GROMACS .gro file of C-alpha atoms in nm:
model
  431
    1UNK     CA    1  -0.911   2.951  -0.128
    2UNK     CA    2  -0.987   2.950  -0.501
    3UNK     CA    3  -1.223   2.659  -0.438
    4UNK     CA    4  -1.403   2.858  -0.168
    5UNK     CA    5  -1.441   3.156  -0.402
    6UNK     CA    6  -1.575   2.938  -0.686
    7UNK     CA    7  -1.824   2.796  -0.439
    8UNK     CA    8  -1.922   3.124  -0.271
    9UNK     CA    9  -1.948   3.380  -0.551
   10UNK     CA   10  -2.240   3.206  -0.732
   11UNK     CA   11  -2.423   3.181  -0.398
   12UNK     CA   12  -2.371   3.552  -0.335
   13UNK     CA   13  -2.486   3.644  -0.684
   14UNK     CA   14  -2.801   3.432  -0.648
   15UNK     CA   15  -2.883   3.597  -0.314
   16UNK     CA   16  -2.827   3.945  -0.458
   17UNK     CA   17  -3.046   3.876  -0.761
   18UNK     CA   18  -3.343   3.789  -0.537
   19UNK     CA   19  -3.405   4.160  -0.481
   20UNK     CA   20  -3.467   4.203  -0.855
   21UNK     CA   21  -3.769   3.972  -0.825
   22UNK     CA   22  -3.945   4.228  -0.610
   23UNK     CA   23  -3.837   4.514  -0.837
   24UNK     CA   24  -4.001   4.338  -1.135
   25UNK     CA   25  -4.324   4.277  -0.942
   26UNK     CA   26  -4.347   4.626  -0.790
   27UNK     CA   27  -4.274   4.796  -1.121
   28UNK     CA   28  -4.560   4.596  -1.277
   29UNK     CA   29  -4.804   4.673  -0.997
   30UNK     CA   30  -4.709   5.041  -1.009
   31UNK     CA   31  -4.876   5.055  -1.354
   32UNK     CA   32  -5.212   4.934  -1.222
   33UNK     CA   33  -5.513   5.167  -1.247
   34UNK     CA   34  -5.497   5.216  -0.869
   35UNK     CA   35  -5.131   5.146  -0.786
   36UNK     CA   36  -5.144   5.240  -0.415
   37UNK     CA   37  -5.420   4.995  -0.321
   38UNK     CA   38  -5.283   4.728  -0.558
   39UNK     CA   39  -4.936   4.738  -0.403
   40UNK     CA   40  -5.085   4.755  -0.053
   41UNK     CA   41  -5.301   4.445  -0.113
   42UNK     CA   42  -5.005   4.248  -0.251
   43UNK     CA   43  -4.778   4.364   0.034
   44UNK     CA   44  -5.026   4.257   0.303
   45UNK     CA   45  -5.063   3.913   0.142
   46UNK     CA   46  -4.684   3.883   0.111
   47UNK     CA   47  -4.637   3.963   0.480
   48UNK     CA   48  -4.832   3.650   0.574
   49UNK     CA   49  -4.665   3.442   0.301
   50UNK     CA   50  -4.318   3.544   0.420
   51UNK     CA   51  -4.390   3.405   0.767
   52UNK     CA   52  -4.540   3.076   0.650
   53UNK     CA   53  -4.265   3.021   0.390
   54UNK     CA   54  -3.981   3.029   0.647
   55UNK     CA   55  -4.000   2.656   0.740
   56UNK     CA   56  -3.965   2.571   0.370
   57UNK     CA   57  -3.658   2.795   0.330
   58UNK     CA   58  -3.474   2.614   0.613
   59UNK     CA   59  -3.493   2.292   0.415
   60UNK     CA   60  -3.192   2.426   0.222
   61UNK     CA   61  -2.963   2.434   0.525
   62UNK     CA   62  -3.107   2.109   0.659
   63UNK     CA   63  -3.051   1.919   0.336
   64UNK     CA   64  -2.706   2.070   0.285
   65UNK     CA   65  -2.599   1.964   0.636
   66UNK     CA   66  -2.765   1.621   0.661
   67UNK     CA   67  -2.817   1.471   0.313
   68UNK     CA   68  -2.486   1.289   0.275
   69UNK     CA   69  -2.652   1.001   0.087
   70UNK     CA   70  -2.981   0.911  -0.080
   71UNK     CA   71  -3.128   0.786   0.246
   72UNK     CA   72  -3.058   1.119   0.412
   73UNK     CA   73  -3.204   1.311   0.119
   74UNK     CA   74  -3.525   1.106   0.125
   75UNK     CA   75  -3.553   1.163   0.500
   76UNK     CA   76  -3.537   1.541   0.452
   77UNK     CA   77  -3.788   1.507   0.166
   78UNK     CA   78  -4.034   1.342   0.406
   79UNK     CA   79  -3.993   1.640   0.641
   80UNK     CA   80  -4.067   1.865   0.343
   81UNK     CA   81  -4.396   1.682   0.288
   82UNK     CA   82  -4.494   1.740   0.652
   83UNK     CA   83  -4.407   2.109   0.620
   84UNK     CA   84  -4.610   2.146   0.301
   85UNK     CA   85  -4.913   1.968   0.447
   86UNK     CA   86  -4.914   2.209   0.740
   87UNK     CA   87  -4.848   2.519   0.527
   88UNK     CA   88  -5.107   2.433   0.263
   89UNK     CA   89  -5.362   2.350   0.531
   90UNK     CA   90  -5.303   2.684   0.702
   91UNK     CA   91  -5.314   2.867   0.367
   92UNK     CA   92  -5.642   2.702   0.276
   93UNK     CA   93  -5.796   2.811   0.608
   94UNK     CA   94  -5.689   3.171   0.550
   95UNK     CA   95  -5.799   3.172   0.188
   96UNK     CA   96  -6.137   3.003   0.201
   97UNK     CA   97  -6.275   3.041   0.554
   98UNK     CA   98  -6.380   3.347   0.760
   99UNK     CA   99  -6.043   3.325   0.939
  100UNK     CA  100  -5.868   3.499   0.648
  101UNK     CA  101  -6.088   3.810   0.634
  102UNK     CA  102  -6.069   3.835   1.014
  103UNK     CA  103  -5.686   3.819   1.011
  104UNK     CA  104  -5.648   4.076   0.733
  105UNK     CA  105  -5.901   4.312   0.890
  106UNK     CA  106  -5.778   4.281   1.249
  107UNK     CA  107  -5.401   4.251   1.216
  108UNK     CA  108  -5.347   4.458   0.903
  109UNK     CA  109  -5.643   4.696   0.923
  110UNK     CA  110  -5.740   4.608   0.565
  111UNK     CA  111  -6.067   4.776   0.467
  112UNK     CA  112  -6.331   4.628   0.240
  113UNK     CA  113  -6.171   4.794  -0.062
  114UNK     CA  114  -5.846   4.603   0.002
  115UNK     CA  115  -5.985   4.279   0.138
  116UNK     CA  116  -6.091   4.118  -0.189
  117UNK     CA  117  -5.763   4.188  -0.367
  118UNK     CA  118  -5.561   4.082  -0.062
  119UNK     CA  119  -5.741   3.749  -0.038
  120UNK     CA  120  -5.708   3.695  -0.413
  121UNK     CA  121  -5.334   3.758  -0.391
  122UNK     CA  122  -5.286   3.527  -0.095
  123UNK     CA  123  -5.479   3.242  -0.260
  124UNK     CA  124  -5.204   3.237  -0.522
  125UNK     CA  125  -4.912   3.318  -0.295
  126UNK     CA  126  -4.959   3.032  -0.050
  127UNK     CA  127  -4.916   2.791  -0.341
  128UNK     CA  128  -4.570   2.940  -0.399
  129UNK     CA  129  -4.456   2.756  -0.085
  130UNK     CA  130  -4.478   2.424  -0.273
  131UNK     CA  131  -4.220   2.530  -0.530
  132UNK     CA  132  -4.011   2.719  -0.275
  133UNK     CA  133  -3.981   2.400  -0.068
  134UNK     CA  134  -3.886   2.189  -0.373
  135UNK     CA  135  -3.632   2.451  -0.477
  136UNK     CA  136  -3.471   2.465  -0.131
  137UNK     CA  137  -3.468   2.085  -0.095
  138UNK     CA  138  -3.268   2.041  -0.414
  139UNK     CA  139  -3.056   2.347  -0.339
  140UNK     CA  140  -2.932   2.151  -0.039
  141UNK     CA  141  -2.769   1.871  -0.236
  142UNK     CA  142  -2.659   2.111  -0.511
  143UNK     CA  143  -2.471   2.316  -0.251
  144UNK     CA  144  -2.337   2.008  -0.072
  145UNK     CA  145  -2.195   1.879  -0.400
  146UNK     CA  146  -2.030   2.214  -0.485
  147UNK     CA  147  -2.243   2.291  -0.792
  148UNK     CA  148  -2.344   2.637  -0.671
  149UNK     CA  149  -2.341   2.787  -1.020
  150UNK     CA  150  -2.682   2.622  -1.064
  151UNK     CA  151  -2.830   2.853  -0.800
  152UNK     CA  152  -2.724   3.153  -1.009
  153UNK     CA  153  -2.848   2.988  -1.329
  154UNK     CA  154  -3.182   2.907  -1.167
  155UNK     CA  155  -3.221   3.263  -1.041
  156UNK     CA  156  -3.141   3.412  -1.383
  157UNK     CA  157  -3.397   3.184  -1.552
  158UNK     CA  158  -3.649   3.278  -1.282
  159UNK     CA  159  -3.597   3.650  -1.342
  160UNK     CA  160  -3.632   3.606  -1.718
  161UNK     CA  161  -3.961   3.420  -1.673
  162UNK     CA  162  -4.092   3.685  -1.435
  163UNK     CA  163  -3.986   3.969  -1.663
  164UNK     CA  164  -4.148   3.800  -1.963
  165UNK     CA  165  -4.481   3.761  -1.779
  166UNK     CA  166  -4.453   4.118  -1.654
  167UNK     CA  167  -4.418   4.243  -2.012
  168UNK     CA  168  -4.719   4.033  -2.110
  169UNK     CA  169  -4.928   4.203  -1.842
  170UNK     CA  170  -4.809   4.548  -1.944
  171UNK     CA  171  -4.865   4.510  -2.318
  172UNK     CA  172  -5.159   4.271  -2.350
  173UNK     CA  173  -5.423   4.465  -2.165
  174UNK     CA  174  -5.461   4.204  -1.890
  175UNK     CA  175  -5.600   4.331  -1.561
  176UNK     CA  176  -5.323   4.432  -1.321
  177UNK     CA  177  -5.410   4.386  -0.954
  178UNK     CA  178  -5.252   4.214  -0.654
  179UNK     CA  179  -5.313   3.875  -0.813
  180UNK     CA  180  -5.091   3.976  -1.107
  181UNK     CA  181  -4.794   4.023  -0.872
  182UNK     CA  182  -4.867   3.691  -0.701
  183UNK     CA  183  -4.890   3.509  -1.036
  184UNK     CA  184  -4.561   3.659  -1.156
  185UNK     CA  185  -4.398   3.545  -0.832
  186UNK     CA  186  -4.551   3.195  -0.861
  187UNK     CA  187  -4.426   3.162  -1.219
  188UNK     CA  188  -4.073   3.262  -1.123
  189UNK     CA  189  -4.059   3.023  -0.829
  190UNK     CA  190  -4.197   2.737  -1.041
  191UNK     CA  191  -3.927   2.791  -1.305
  192UNK     CA  192  -3.647   2.813  -1.045
  193UNK     CA  193  -3.776   2.499  -0.873
  194UNK     CA  194  -3.779   2.316  -1.208
  195UNK     CA  195  -3.416   2.412  -1.279
  196UNK     CA  196  -3.309   2.310  -0.927
  197UNK     CA  197  -3.495   1.978  -0.948
  198UNK     CA  198  -3.344   1.901  -1.290
  199UNK     CA  199  -2.987   1.944  -1.165
  200UNK     CA  200  -3.065   1.807  -0.818
  201UNK     CA  201  -3.204   1.479  -0.955
  202UNK     CA  202  -2.887   1.433  -1.162
  203UNK     CA  203  -2.680   1.475  -0.844
  204UNK     CA  204  -2.914   1.245  -0.648
  205UNK     CA  205  -2.860   0.962  -0.898
  206UNK     CA  206  -2.484   0.987  -0.838
  207UNK     CA  207  -2.507   0.982  -0.458
  208UNK     CA  208  -2.443   0.661  -0.262
  209UNK     CA  209  -2.750   0.488  -0.120
  210UNK     CA  210  -2.620   0.484   0.237
  211UNK     CA  211  -2.294   0.594   0.400
  212UNK     CA  212  -2.175   0.424   0.715
  213UNK     CA  213  -2.091   0.752   0.895
  214UNK     CA  214  -2.431   0.913   0.825
  215UNK     CA  215  -2.675   0.902   1.118
  216UNK     CA  216  -2.979   1.011   0.913
  217UNK     CA  217  -3.198   0.710   0.840
  218UNK     CA  218  -3.554   0.844   0.872
  219UNK     CA  219  -3.744   1.171   0.911
  220UNK     CA  220  -3.732   1.157   1.292
  221UNK     CA  221  -3.351   1.185   1.269
  222UNK     CA  222  -3.389   1.516   1.087
  223UNK     CA  223  -3.618   1.692   1.336
  224UNK     CA  224  -3.358   1.754   1.615
  225UNK     CA  225  -3.162   1.961   1.360
  226UNK     CA  226  -3.457   2.117   1.177
  227UNK     CA  227  -3.696   2.203   1.461
  228UNK     CA  228  -3.471   2.466   1.632
  229UNK     CA  229  -3.422   2.641   1.295
  230UNK     CA  230  -3.798   2.683   1.255
  231UNK     CA  231  -3.844   2.804   1.613
  232UNK     CA  232  -3.557   3.049   1.563
  233UNK     CA  233  -3.724   3.190   1.252
  234UNK     CA  234  -4.049   3.254   1.436
  235UNK     CA  235  -3.862   3.435   1.714
  236UNK     CA  236  -3.694   3.657   1.453
  237UNK     CA  237  -4.034   3.740   1.300
  238UNK     CA  238  -4.113   3.939   1.614
  239UNK     CA  239  -3.824   4.183   1.556
  240UNK     CA  240  -3.973   4.392   1.275
  241UNK     CA  241  -4.312   4.464   1.438
  242UNK     CA  242  -4.140   4.543   1.770
  243UNK     CA  243  -3.917   4.801   1.603
  244UNK     CA  244  -4.204   4.956   1.406
  245UNK     CA  245  -4.420   4.985   1.719
  246UNK     CA  246  -4.146   5.161   1.916
  247UNK     CA  247  -4.057   5.391   1.626
  248UNK     CA  248  -4.413   5.514   1.661
  249UNK     CA  249  -4.306   5.668   1.994
  250UNK     CA  250  -4.025   5.882   1.849
  251UNK     CA  251  -4.039   6.258   1.787
  252UNK     CA  252  -4.135   6.234   1.416
  253UNK     CA  253  -4.316   5.906   1.354
  254UNK     CA  254  -4.340   5.922   0.975
  255UNK     CA  255  -3.977   6.029   0.930
  256UNK     CA  256  -3.855   5.768   1.180
  257UNK     CA  257  -4.031   5.475   1.013
  258UNK     CA  258  -3.952   5.590   0.659
  259UNK     CA  259  -3.581   5.664   0.720
  260UNK     CA  260  -3.532   5.337   0.909
  261UNK     CA  261  -3.705   5.143   0.630
  262UNK     CA  262  -3.500   5.309   0.356
  263UNK     CA  263  -3.169   5.258   0.539
  264UNK     CA  264  -3.260   4.896   0.613
  265UNK     CA  265  -3.340   4.826   0.247
  266UNK     CA  266  -2.997   4.955   0.141
  267UNK     CA  267  -2.828   4.759   0.421
  268UNK     CA  268  -3.008   4.439   0.315
  269UNK     CA  269  -2.898   4.497  -0.044
  270UNK     CA  270  -2.536   4.520   0.070
  271UNK     CA  271  -2.560   4.223   0.309
  272UNK     CA  272  -2.746   3.995   0.067
  273UNK     CA  273  -2.425   3.889  -0.108
  274UNK     CA  274  -2.281   3.766   0.223
  275UNK     CA  275  -2.575   3.565   0.359
  276UNK     CA  276  -2.422   3.230   0.263
  277UNK     CA  277  -2.110   3.240   0.480
  278UNK     CA  278  -2.265   2.957   0.685
  279UNK     CA  279  -2.249   2.737   0.375
  280UNK     CA  280  -1.874   2.799   0.350
  281UNK     CA  281  -1.843   2.668   0.706
  282UNK     CA  282  -2.070   2.369   0.638
  283UNK     CA  283  -1.887   2.257   0.326
  284UNK     CA  284  -1.521   2.353   0.386
  285UNK     CA  285  -1.453   2.380   0.761
  286UNK     CA  286  -1.374   2.011   0.811
  287UNK     CA  287  -1.151   2.017   0.501
  288UNK     CA  288  -0.948   2.327   0.589
  289UNK     CA  289  -1.060   2.526   0.893
  290UNK     CA  290  -0.772   2.771   0.859
  291UNK     CA  291  -0.868   2.860   0.502
  292UNK     CA  292  -1.229   2.916   0.607
  293UNK     CA  293  -1.120   3.147   0.888
  294UNK     CA  294  -0.895   3.343   0.649
  295UNK     CA  295  -1.179   3.377   0.401
  296UNK     CA  296  -1.418   3.492   0.675
  297UNK     CA  297  -1.168   3.749   0.808
  298UNK     CA  298  -1.145   3.907   0.464
  299UNK     CA  299  -1.498   3.869   0.331
  300UNK     CA  300  -1.677   3.966   0.652
  301UNK     CA  301  -1.523   4.313   0.646
  302UNK     CA  302  -1.659   4.394   0.301
  303UNK     CA  303  -2.023   4.472   0.397
  304UNK     CA  304  -1.906   4.721   0.661
  305UNK     CA  305  -1.666   4.879   0.409
  306UNK     CA  306  -1.948   4.926   0.155
  307UNK     CA  307  -2.184   5.066   0.420
  308UNK     CA  308  -1.915   5.312   0.535
  309UNK     CA  309  -1.860   5.418   0.173
  310UNK     CA  310  -2.231   5.483   0.125
  311UNK     CA  311  -2.277   5.654   0.462
  312UNK     CA  312  -1.979   5.894   0.458
  313UNK     CA  313  -1.911   5.977   0.092
  314UNK     CA  314  -2.114   6.153  -0.181
  315UNK     CA  315  -2.170   5.811  -0.339
  316UNK     CA  316  -2.428   5.745  -0.067
  317UNK     CA  317  -2.664   6.023  -0.170
  318UNK     CA  318  -2.646   5.913  -0.532
  319UNK     CA  319  -2.713   5.552  -0.436
  320UNK     CA  320  -3.008   5.639  -0.212
  321UNK     CA  321  -3.161   5.849  -0.486
  322UNK     CA  322  -3.114   5.580  -0.752
  323UNK     CA  323  -3.218   5.279  -0.541
  324UNK     CA  324  -3.509   5.412  -0.338
  325UNK     CA  325  -3.571   5.764  -0.469
  326UNK     CA  326  -3.506   5.929  -0.130
  327UNK     CA  327  -3.442   6.302  -0.125
  328UNK     CA  328  -3.449   6.605   0.105
  329UNK     CA  329  -3.511   6.543   0.476
  330UNK     CA  330  -3.577   6.173   0.420
  331UNK     CA  331  -3.243   6.133   0.242
  332UNK     CA  332  -3.050   6.298   0.526
  333UNK     CA  333  -3.230   6.096   0.795
  334UNK     CA  334  -3.180   5.771   0.601
  335UNK     CA  335  -2.805   5.829   0.571
  336UNK     CA  336  -2.785   5.900   0.944
  337UNK     CA  337  -2.963   5.571   1.013
  338UNK     CA  338  -2.728   5.388   0.775
  339UNK     CA  339  -2.427   5.524   0.964
  340UNK     CA  340  -2.564   5.364   1.280
  341UNK     CA  341  -2.619   5.039   1.087
  342UNK     CA  342  -2.241   5.016   1.040
  343UNK     CA  343  -2.230   4.813   1.362
  344UNK     CA  344  -2.485   4.570   1.216
  345UNK     CA  345  -2.279   4.534   0.897
  346UNK     CA  346  -1.969   4.455   1.102
  347UNK     CA  347  -2.138   4.194   1.320
  348UNK     CA  348  -2.394   4.018   1.098
  349UNK     CA  349  -2.147   3.817   0.880
  350UNK     CA  350  -1.993   3.674   1.199
  351UNK     CA  351  -2.336   3.569   1.322
  352UNK     CA  352  -2.376   3.378   0.997
  353UNK     CA  353  -2.027   3.226   1.044
  354UNK     CA  354  -2.108   3.098   1.393
  355UNK     CA  355  -2.450   2.978   1.273
  356UNK     CA  356  -2.255   2.767   1.025
  357UNK     CA  357  -2.046   2.621   1.306
  358UNK     CA  358  -2.361   2.544   1.504
  359UNK     CA  359  -2.519   2.368   1.205
  360UNK     CA  360  -2.197   2.183   1.125
  361UNK     CA  361  -2.193   2.036   1.474
  362UNK     CA  362  -2.572   1.980   1.478
  363UNK     CA  363  -2.619   2.231   1.760
  364UNK     CA  364  -2.895   2.436   1.601
  365UNK     CA  365  -3.060   2.476   1.941
  366UNK     CA  366  -2.782   2.728   2.017
  367UNK     CA  367  -2.937   2.949   1.748
  368UNK     CA  368  -3.263   2.955   1.943
  369UNK     CA  369  -3.080   3.096   2.245
  370UNK     CA  370  -2.888   3.354   2.044
  371UNK     CA  371  -3.201   3.472   1.858
  372UNK     CA  372  -3.384   3.507   2.190
  373UNK     CA  373  -3.095   3.721   2.316
  374UNK     CA  374  -3.120   3.933   2.002
  375UNK     CA  375  -3.492   3.993   2.056
  376UNK     CA  376  -3.452   4.071   2.427
  377UNK     CA  377  -3.169   4.322   2.375
  378UNK     CA  378  -3.341   4.485   2.077
  379UNK     CA  379  -3.662   4.544   2.275
  380UNK     CA  380  -3.468   4.671   2.579
  381UNK     CA  381  -3.267   4.909   2.362
  382UNK     CA  382  -3.583   5.033   2.191
  383UNK     CA  383  -3.746   5.112   2.527
  384UNK     CA  384  -3.439   5.298   2.656
  385UNK     CA  385  -3.367   5.490   2.335
  386UNK     CA  386  -3.724   5.602   2.267
  387UNK     CA  387  -3.741   5.736   2.623
  388UNK     CA  388  -3.394   5.895   2.627
  389UNK     CA  389  -3.342   6.021   2.269
  390UNK     CA  390  -3.676   6.024   2.078
  391UNK     CA  391  -3.534   6.288   1.845
  392UNK     CA  392  -3.299   6.030   1.693
  393UNK     CA  393  -3.600   5.897   1.498
  394UNK     CA  394  -3.485   5.625   1.252
  395UNK     CA  395  -3.148   5.597   1.426
  396UNK     CA  396  -3.332   5.453   1.728
  397UNK     CA  397  -3.440   5.149   1.525
  398UNK     CA  398  -3.099   5.114   1.360
  399UNK     CA  399  -2.909   5.124   1.690
  400UNK     CA  400  -3.150   4.890   1.869
  401UNK     CA  401  -3.132   4.633   1.588
  402UNK     CA  402  -2.753   4.661   1.575
  403UNK     CA  403  -2.729   4.607   1.952
  404UNK     CA  404  -2.958   4.306   1.916
  405UNK     CA  405  -2.747   4.138   1.650
  406UNK     CA  406  -2.431   4.211   1.857
  407UNK     CA  407  -2.597   4.034   2.150
  408UNK     CA  408  -2.687   3.744   1.920
  409UNK     CA  409  -2.323   3.709   1.821
  410UNK     CA  410  -2.207   3.724   2.184
  411UNK     CA  411  -2.453   3.454   2.298
  412UNK     CA  412  -2.378   3.230   2.000
  413UNK     CA  413  -2.000   3.261   2.039
  414UNK     CA  414  -2.027   3.192   2.414
  415UNK     CA  415  -2.242   2.880   2.364
  416UNK     CA  416  -2.013   2.744   2.092
  417UNK     CA  417  -1.699   2.811   2.298
  418UNK     CA  418  -1.852   2.644   2.604
  419UNK     CA  419  -1.950   2.339   2.398
  420UNK     CA  420  -1.605   2.317   2.238
  421UNK     CA  421  -1.444   2.335   2.581
  422UNK     CA  422  -1.658   2.045   2.705
  423UNK     CA  423  -1.567   1.845   2.395
  424UNK     CA  424  -1.199   1.911   2.457
  425UNK     CA  425  -1.227   1.796   2.820
  426UNK     CA  426  -1.405   1.478   2.717
  427UNK     CA  427  -1.136   1.407   2.457
  428UNK     CA  428  -0.865   1.439   2.724
  429UNK     CA  429  -1.034   1.192   2.959
  430UNK     CA  430  -0.878   0.846   2.908
  431UNK     CA  431  -1.120   0.573   2.799
   0.00000   0.00000   0.00000
């Protein structure tokens, strides 16, 4: 158990520190001559970047699960090259052809005043994917070899680099626009990737060239594991716009969207520390399954306990005011939405736990089915709730999303149990 904690706590800290990256960028952009349009341009560009970066992020789980030797690592690295070629090609089309202006005008309703700054920001942001992919690739073998403190170290160095460049923008008289936020982000990701590569290459040199039990010999061996993760991520992308569209049909549109967004940001801050439970399963379950289950039983209750503390005690109002500046009617509505999100906080860590089991047994296609169930139930709940109780406003989104993640857990647990039962039957059949 002490080994699990030494492994997990640095991962949780690294995940929690990610939110500070966006605080540094937004606080810099807020000092621009026209902060509203500057932040809007950067946010629109980031919304596209977030979608296209997802395949790169899943290299972390893929490498952690499959790169048992140098051959496996190189195979995942080849997949990374394919991902980057596609992402950079797509980014180039958006940045330097008429497709980009059309996308930003049509999908995001960006006017001419925003278009130039949005394109300028995206032309920098899509390059961030290169360093994000390198970072996640090396994170995989760092995590697999139990050196998770290097994720925290890399994140701290990244934040220092971003903060230093932010101060340079604020005190040197440089022009602050959307491109400034993108450049700060690019600098931070480059530094974190460099730290990860430095430690990752040291680990790579100590790895065996080829292990007999490893089935990963070339890139094509990686795709059955990796492809369902990418498809799953694109299914999940549809959740946020679906919720925002249906919140537009509640009694008070502005209050519904704002309170839901504020409550979700606090929930994500609480949950961020516990988003690496799947790595506990990947790296410890075969060593001591009972210890992993004990850890999960204890740790997975903590997010719900913190959410309950914030939602039903005076600490919540203080936290909402300090973190997001909410007050008055928005504060009350946000706390009501957070109370509904208690179900999400109870269920989400167990989804991550079962995702770990699916990845451990190379059944990532189960995650496609569970994510589809999440999307279907979320949309169905949104339709019913907006028709039945439109006055719930932000609580409609919180309850629908919580029902969706509960359905995801149910589908995932059912698929894993069914697969384990088949494995048990096969093991009982005499050869």
